[in-house]
Tab-separated table of C-alpha atoms and ligand atoms in Angstrom:
chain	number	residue	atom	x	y	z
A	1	UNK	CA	0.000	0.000	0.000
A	2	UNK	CA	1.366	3.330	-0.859
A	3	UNK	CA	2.536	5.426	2.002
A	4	UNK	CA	0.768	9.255	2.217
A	5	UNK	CA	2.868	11.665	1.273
A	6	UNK	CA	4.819	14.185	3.708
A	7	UNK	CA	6.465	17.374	2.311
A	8	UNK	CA	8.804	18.854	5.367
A	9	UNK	CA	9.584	22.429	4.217
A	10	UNK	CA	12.434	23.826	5.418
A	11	UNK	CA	14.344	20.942	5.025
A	12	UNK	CA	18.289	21.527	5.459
A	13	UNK	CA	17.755	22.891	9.107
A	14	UNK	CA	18.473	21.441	12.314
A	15	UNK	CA	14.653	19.946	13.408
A	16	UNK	CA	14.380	18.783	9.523
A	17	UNK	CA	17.536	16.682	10.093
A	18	UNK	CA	15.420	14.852	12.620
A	19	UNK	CA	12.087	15.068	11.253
A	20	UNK	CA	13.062	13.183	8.248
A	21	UNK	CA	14.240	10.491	9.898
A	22	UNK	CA	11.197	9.798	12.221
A	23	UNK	CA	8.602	10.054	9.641
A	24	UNK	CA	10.374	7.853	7.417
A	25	UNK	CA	8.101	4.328	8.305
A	26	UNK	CA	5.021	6.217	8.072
A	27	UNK	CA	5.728	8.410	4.922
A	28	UNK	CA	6.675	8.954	1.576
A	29	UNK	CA	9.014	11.515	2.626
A	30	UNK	CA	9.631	14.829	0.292
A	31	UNK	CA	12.183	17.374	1.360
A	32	UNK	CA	11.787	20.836	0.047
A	33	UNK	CA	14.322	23.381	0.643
A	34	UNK	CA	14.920	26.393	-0.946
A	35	UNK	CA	17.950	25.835	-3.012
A	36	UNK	CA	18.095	23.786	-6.027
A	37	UNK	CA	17.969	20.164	-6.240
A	38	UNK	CA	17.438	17.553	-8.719
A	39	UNK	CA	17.958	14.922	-5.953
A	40	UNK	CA	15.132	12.628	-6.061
A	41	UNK	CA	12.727	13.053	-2.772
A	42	UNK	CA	12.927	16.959	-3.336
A	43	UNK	CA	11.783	19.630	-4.266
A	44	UNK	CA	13.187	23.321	-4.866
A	45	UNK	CA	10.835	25.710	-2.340
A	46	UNK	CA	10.909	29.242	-1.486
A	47	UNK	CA	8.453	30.085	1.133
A	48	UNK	CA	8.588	33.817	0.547
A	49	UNK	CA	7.642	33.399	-3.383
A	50	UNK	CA	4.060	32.310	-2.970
A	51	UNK	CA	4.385	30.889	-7.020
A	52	UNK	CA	6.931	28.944	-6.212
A	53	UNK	CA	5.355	27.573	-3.157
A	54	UNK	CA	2.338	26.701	-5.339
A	55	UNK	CA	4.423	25.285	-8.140
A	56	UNK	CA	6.097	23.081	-5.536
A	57	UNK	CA	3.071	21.917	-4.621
A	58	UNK	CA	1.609	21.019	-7.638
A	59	UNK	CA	4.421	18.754	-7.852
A	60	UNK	CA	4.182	16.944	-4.947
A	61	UNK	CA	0.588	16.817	-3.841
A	62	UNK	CA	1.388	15.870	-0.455
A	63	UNK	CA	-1.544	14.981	1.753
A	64	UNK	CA	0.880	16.123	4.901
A	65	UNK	CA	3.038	19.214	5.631
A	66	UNK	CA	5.611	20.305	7.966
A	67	UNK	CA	6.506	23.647	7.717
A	68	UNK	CA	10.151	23.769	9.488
A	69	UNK	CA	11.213	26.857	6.902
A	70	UNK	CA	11.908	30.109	8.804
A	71	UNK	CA	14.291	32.872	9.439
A	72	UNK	CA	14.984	31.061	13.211
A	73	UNK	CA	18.196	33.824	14.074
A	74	UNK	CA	16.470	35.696	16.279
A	75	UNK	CA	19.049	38.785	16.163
A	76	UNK	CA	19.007	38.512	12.136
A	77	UNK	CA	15.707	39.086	12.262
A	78	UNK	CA	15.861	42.292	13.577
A	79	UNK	CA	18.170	43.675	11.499
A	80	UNK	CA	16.602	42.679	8.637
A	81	UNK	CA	12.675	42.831	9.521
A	82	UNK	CA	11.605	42.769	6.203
A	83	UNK	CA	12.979	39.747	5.094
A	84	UNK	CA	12.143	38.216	8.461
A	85	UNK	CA	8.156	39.256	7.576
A	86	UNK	CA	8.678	37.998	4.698
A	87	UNK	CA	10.016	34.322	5.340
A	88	UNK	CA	8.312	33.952	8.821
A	89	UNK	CA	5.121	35.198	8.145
A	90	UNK	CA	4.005	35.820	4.825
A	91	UNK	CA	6.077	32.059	4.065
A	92	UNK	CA	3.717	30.637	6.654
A	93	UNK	CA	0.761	32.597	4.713
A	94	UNK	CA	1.614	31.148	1.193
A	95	UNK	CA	1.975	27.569	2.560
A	96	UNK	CA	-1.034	27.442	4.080
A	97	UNK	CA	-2.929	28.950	1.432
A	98	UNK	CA	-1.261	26.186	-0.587
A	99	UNK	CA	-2.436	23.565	2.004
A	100	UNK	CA	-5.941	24.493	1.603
A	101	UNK	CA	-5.389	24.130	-2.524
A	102	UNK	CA	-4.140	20.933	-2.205
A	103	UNK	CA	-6.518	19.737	0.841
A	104	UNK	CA	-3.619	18.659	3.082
A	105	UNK	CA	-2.923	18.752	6.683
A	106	UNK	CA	-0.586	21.373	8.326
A	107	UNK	CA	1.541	21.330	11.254
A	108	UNK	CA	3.006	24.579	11.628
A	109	UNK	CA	6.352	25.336	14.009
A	110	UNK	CA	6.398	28.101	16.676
A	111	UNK	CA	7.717	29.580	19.124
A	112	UNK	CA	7.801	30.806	23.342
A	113	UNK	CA	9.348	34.566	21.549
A	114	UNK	CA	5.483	35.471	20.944
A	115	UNK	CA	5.265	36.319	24.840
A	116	UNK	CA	7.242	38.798	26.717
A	117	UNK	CA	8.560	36.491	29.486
A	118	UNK	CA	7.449	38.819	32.058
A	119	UNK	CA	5.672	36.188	34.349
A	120	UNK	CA	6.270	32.653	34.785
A	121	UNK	CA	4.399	30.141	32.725
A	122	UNK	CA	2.676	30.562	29.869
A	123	UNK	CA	-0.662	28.354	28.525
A	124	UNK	CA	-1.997	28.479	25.199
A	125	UNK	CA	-5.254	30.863	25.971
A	126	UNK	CA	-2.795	33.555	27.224
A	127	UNK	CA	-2.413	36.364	24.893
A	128	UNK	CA	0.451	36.580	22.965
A	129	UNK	CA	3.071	39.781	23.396
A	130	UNK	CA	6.454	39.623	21.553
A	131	UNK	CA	9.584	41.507	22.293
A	132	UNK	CA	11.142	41.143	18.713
A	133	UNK	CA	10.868	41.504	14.890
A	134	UNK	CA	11.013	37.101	15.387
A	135	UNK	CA	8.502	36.969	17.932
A	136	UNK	CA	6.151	39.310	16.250
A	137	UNK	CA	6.735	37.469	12.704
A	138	UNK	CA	5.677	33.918	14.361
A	139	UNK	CA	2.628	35.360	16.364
A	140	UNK	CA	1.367	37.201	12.644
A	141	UNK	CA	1.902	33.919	11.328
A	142	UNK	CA	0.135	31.990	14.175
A	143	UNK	CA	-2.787	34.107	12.752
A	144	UNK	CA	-2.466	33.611	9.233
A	145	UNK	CA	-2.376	29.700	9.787
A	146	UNK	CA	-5.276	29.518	11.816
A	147	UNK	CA	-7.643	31.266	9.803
A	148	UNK	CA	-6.712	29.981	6.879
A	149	UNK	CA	-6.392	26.458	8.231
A	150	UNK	CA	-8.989	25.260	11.493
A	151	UNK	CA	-7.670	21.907	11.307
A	152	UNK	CA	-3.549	22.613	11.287
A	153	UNK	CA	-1.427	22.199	14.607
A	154	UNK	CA	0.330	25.252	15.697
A	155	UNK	CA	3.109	23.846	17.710
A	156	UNK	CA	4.943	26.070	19.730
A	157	UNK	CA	8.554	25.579	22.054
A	158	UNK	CA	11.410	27.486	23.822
A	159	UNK	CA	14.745	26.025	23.006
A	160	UNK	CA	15.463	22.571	21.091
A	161	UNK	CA	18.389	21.081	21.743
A	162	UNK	CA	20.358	18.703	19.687
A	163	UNK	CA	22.890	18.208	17.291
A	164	UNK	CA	22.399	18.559	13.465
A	165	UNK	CA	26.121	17.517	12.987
A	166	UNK	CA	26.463	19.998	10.481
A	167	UNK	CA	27.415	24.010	11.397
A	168	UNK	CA	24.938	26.832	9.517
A	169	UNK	CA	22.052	25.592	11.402
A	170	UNK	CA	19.865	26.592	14.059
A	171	UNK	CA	21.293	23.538	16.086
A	172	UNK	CA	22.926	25.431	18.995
A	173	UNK	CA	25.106	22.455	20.190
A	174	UNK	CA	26.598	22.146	17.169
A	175	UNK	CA	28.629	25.494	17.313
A	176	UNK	CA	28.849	24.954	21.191
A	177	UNK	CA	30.481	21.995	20.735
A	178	UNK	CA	32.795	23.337	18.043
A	179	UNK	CA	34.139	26.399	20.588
A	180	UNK	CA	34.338	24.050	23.353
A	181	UNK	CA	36.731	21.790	21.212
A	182	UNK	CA	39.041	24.674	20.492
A	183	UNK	CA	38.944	25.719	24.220
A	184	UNK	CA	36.940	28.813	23.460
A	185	UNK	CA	35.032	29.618	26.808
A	186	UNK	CA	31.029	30.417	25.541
A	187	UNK	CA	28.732	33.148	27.333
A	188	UNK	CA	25.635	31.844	28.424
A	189	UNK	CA	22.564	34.464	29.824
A	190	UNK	CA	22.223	34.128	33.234
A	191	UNK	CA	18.496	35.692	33.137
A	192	UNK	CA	16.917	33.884	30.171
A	193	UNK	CA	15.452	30.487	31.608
A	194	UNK	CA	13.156	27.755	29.194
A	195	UNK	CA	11.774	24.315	29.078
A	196	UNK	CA	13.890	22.901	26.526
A	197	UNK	CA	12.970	19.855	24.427
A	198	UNK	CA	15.647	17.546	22.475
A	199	UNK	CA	15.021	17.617	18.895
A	200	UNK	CA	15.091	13.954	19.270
A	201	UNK	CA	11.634	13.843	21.435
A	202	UNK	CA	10.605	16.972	19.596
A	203	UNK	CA	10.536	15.343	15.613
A	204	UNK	CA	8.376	12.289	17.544
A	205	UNK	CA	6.177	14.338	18.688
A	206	UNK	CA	5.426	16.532	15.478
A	207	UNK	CA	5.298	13.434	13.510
A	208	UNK	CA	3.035	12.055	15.672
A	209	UNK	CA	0.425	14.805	16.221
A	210	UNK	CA	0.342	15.260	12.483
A	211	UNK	CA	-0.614	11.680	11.813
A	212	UNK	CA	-3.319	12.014	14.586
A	213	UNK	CA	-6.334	13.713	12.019
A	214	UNK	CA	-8.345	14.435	15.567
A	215	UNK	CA	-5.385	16.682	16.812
A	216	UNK	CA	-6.077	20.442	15.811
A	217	UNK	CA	-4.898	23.968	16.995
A	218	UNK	CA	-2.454	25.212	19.546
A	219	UNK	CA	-0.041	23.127	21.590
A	220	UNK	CA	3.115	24.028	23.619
A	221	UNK	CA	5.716	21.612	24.071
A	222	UNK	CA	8.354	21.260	26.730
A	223	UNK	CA	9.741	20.127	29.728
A	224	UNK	CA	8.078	19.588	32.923
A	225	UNK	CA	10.883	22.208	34.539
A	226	UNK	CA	12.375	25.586	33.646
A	227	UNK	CA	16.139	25.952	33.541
A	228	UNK	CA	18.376	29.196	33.273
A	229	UNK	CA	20.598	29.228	29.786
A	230	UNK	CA	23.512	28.957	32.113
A	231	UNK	CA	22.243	26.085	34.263
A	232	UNK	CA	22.313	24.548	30.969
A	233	UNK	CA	24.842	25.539	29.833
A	234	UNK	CA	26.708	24.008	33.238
A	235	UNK	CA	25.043	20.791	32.477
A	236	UNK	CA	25.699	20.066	29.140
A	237	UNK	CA	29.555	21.218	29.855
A	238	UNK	CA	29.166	18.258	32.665
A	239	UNK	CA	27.926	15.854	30.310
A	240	UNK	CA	30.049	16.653	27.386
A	241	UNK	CA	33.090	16.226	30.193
A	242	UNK	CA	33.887	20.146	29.226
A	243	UNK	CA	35.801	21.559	32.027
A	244	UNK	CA	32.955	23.991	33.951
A	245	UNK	CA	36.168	26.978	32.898
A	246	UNK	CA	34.636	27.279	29.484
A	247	UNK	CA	30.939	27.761	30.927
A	248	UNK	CA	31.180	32.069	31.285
A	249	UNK	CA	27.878	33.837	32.589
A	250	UNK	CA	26.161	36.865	30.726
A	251	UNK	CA	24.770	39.045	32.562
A	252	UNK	CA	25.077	42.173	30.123
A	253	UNK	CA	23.310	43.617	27.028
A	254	UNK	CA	25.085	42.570	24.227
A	255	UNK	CA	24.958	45.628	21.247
A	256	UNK	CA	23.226	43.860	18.677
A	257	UNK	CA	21.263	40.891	20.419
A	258	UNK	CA	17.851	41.060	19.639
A	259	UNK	CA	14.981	41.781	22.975
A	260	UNK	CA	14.656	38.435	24.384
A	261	UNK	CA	11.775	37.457	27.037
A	262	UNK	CA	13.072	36.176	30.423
A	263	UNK	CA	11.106	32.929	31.912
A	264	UNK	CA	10.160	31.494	28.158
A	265	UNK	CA	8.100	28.295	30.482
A	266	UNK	CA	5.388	27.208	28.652
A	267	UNK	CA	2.984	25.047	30.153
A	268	UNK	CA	2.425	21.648	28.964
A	269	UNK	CA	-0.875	20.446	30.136
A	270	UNK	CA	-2.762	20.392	26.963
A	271	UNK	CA	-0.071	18.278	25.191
A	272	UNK	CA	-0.005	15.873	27.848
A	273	UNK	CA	-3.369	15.004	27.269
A	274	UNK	CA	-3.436	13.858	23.521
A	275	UNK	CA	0.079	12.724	23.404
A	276	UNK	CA	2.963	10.751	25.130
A	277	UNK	CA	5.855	12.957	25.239
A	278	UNK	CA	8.182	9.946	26.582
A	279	UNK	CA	10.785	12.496	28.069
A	280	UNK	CA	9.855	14.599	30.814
A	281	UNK	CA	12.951	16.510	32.718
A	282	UNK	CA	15.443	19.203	30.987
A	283	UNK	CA	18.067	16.517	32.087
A	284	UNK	CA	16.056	13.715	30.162
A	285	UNK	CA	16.413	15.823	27.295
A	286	UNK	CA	19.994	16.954	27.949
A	287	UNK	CA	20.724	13.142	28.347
A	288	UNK	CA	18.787	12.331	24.939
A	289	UNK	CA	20.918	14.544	23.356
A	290	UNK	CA	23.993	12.872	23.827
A	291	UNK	CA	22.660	9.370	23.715
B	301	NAP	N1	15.713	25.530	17.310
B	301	NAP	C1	15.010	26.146	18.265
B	301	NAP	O1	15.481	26.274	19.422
B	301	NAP	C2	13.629	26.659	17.973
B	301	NAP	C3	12.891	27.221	19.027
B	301	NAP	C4	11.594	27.673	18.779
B	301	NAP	C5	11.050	27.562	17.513
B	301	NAP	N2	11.795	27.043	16.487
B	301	NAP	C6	11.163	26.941	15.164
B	301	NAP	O2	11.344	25.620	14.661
B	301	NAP	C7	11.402	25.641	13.228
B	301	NAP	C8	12.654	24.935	12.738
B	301	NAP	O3	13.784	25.644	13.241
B	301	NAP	P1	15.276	25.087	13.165
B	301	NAP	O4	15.823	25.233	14.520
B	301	NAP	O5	15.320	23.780	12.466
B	301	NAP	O6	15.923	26.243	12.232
B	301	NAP	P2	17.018	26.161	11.065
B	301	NAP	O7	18.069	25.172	11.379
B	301	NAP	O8	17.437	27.592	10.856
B	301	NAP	O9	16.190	25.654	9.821
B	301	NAP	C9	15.302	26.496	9.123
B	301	NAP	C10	15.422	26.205	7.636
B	301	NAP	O10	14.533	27.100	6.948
B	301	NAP	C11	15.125	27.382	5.704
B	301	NAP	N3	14.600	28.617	5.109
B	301	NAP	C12	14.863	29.896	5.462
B	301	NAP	N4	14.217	30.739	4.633
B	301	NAP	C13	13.557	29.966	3.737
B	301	NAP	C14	12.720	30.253	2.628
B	301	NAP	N5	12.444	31.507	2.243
B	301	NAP	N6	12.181	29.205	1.959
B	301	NAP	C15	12.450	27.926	2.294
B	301	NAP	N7	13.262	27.599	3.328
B	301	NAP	C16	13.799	28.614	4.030
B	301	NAP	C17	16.598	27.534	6.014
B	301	NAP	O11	17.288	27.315	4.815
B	301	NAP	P3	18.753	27.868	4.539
B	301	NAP	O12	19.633	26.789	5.138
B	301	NAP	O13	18.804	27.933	3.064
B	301	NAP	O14	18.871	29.179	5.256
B	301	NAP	C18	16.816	26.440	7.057
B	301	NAP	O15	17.305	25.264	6.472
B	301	NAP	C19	11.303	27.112	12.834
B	301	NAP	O16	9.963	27.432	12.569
B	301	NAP	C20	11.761	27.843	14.090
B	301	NAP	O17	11.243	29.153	14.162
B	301	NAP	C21	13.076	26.584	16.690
């Protein structure tokens, strides 16, 4: 029996790595990406060209989309907000449009940067209230999808962590690792604190809920406890067996860093209920990461 047909956009990036491989039983996999391919499995896809999106999708008719695709530097996107509107939320526009065309079911990827991180904890119902040209992109986008689309899942998280064992992604361990090799100490803020998720646990879950046809609408995904950026950073120096030396605090504005909220903990009630998340701890997912 022929497998239905899942188009992950975005697909060079750090979750796509994973996301590939853990819809692989259930799908015929198709990876779009933006640059040119004429690898078989893919398919050449510019989010921001709403054409091209729909050309792309005439071509694969998948039944099933990811949409990973998205300006995801936070401190690129505000210097360049245009672009960032552009990719993060008019991209997210076009491919749902193009999901309605071609009568096919949406996940869509978001993030914790739509609130301010002024309180601690965050549900779904509360009101969004970004800090940046990024958060504000994803929460316009949030919109798009959802009126365009009742029955897509709007996923949102704080900080995946993982390796994509290639550098120019997202895929903060990656250039971690890298400085911590060449005995470069790295800065980590002191004041920013999340619910991380391994990318690992993550792709398993977006796979999942995707498959599920009953599971609609907004989600947050996370840990069951908040951690600082340092505290992290700390552990995953620990489990590496990096000397603690090359774990430095930030406690400064940085010229250039884009607004970031403080407590980024999303609540994860709502998830619990329709799916197993397997991992529950920020050191179950620290551990994942290296295992
Ligand atoms: N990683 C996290 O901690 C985190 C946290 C919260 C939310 N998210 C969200 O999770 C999703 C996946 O993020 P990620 O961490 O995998 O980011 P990533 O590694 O930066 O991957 C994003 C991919 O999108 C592609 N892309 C950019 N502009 C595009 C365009 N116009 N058309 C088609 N593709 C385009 C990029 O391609 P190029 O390689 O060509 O630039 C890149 O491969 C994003 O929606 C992100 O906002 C991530």
């Amino acid at each position: 029996m022929n497998k239905p047909r899942l188009l992950i956009i975005g697909a060079r990036g750090f979750l796509a790595t994973y996301a590939v491989q853990s819809s692989a039983d259930r799908f015929d996999v198709i990876r779009g990406d933006r640059s040119s391919s004429a690898q078989p499995g893919t398919v050449q896809l510019d989010v921001a060209d709403s054409s091209n999106v729909d050309r792309a999708f005439r071509q694969v008719r998948p039944n099933y989309v990811l949409l990973l695709a998205a300006m995801s530097d936070i401190d690129r996107c505000e210097a360049a907000p245009e672009l960032a509107f552009a990719t993060n939320a008019r991209g997210a526009e076009h491919v749902a449009n193009a999901c309605v065309r071609a009568n096919a079911r949406l996940l869509f990827t978001s993030t914790a940067a739509v609130f301010d991180g002024k309180k601690h904890g965050y549900g779904e119902e509360d009101e969004v209230s970004p800090l940046s040209v990024y958060g504000n992109s994803k929460a316009w986008a949030e919109n798009a999808v959802r009126s365009l689309l009742p029955s897509a899942v709007l996923l949102r998280f704080a900080l995946v962590l993982g390796f994509a064992g290639k550098i120019g992604t997202n895929a903060m361990l990656d250039s971690v690792m890298q400085k911590w090799k060449a005995g470069q100490p790295v800065f980590f803020p002191i004041r920013e604190t999340r619910n991380p998720i391994d990318a690992d646990s993550l792709s398993k879950i977006m796979i999942g809920m995707l498959a599920n046809d009953r599971v609609s609408g907004l989600y947050h995904v996370g840990a069951t406890d908040s951690i600082s950026r340092f505290e992290l950073g700390k552990r995953l120096a620990a489990r590496a067996g990096v000397s603690s030396d090359l774990v430095r605090p930030l406690d400064a504005a940085v010229p250039g860093r884009a607004p970031r909220g403080e407590d980024h903990f999303l609540f994860t009630d709502k998830i619990r209920k329709v799916c197993n998340l397997g991992v529950q701890t920020s050191d179950q997912m620290i551990e994942r990461c290296f295992s």
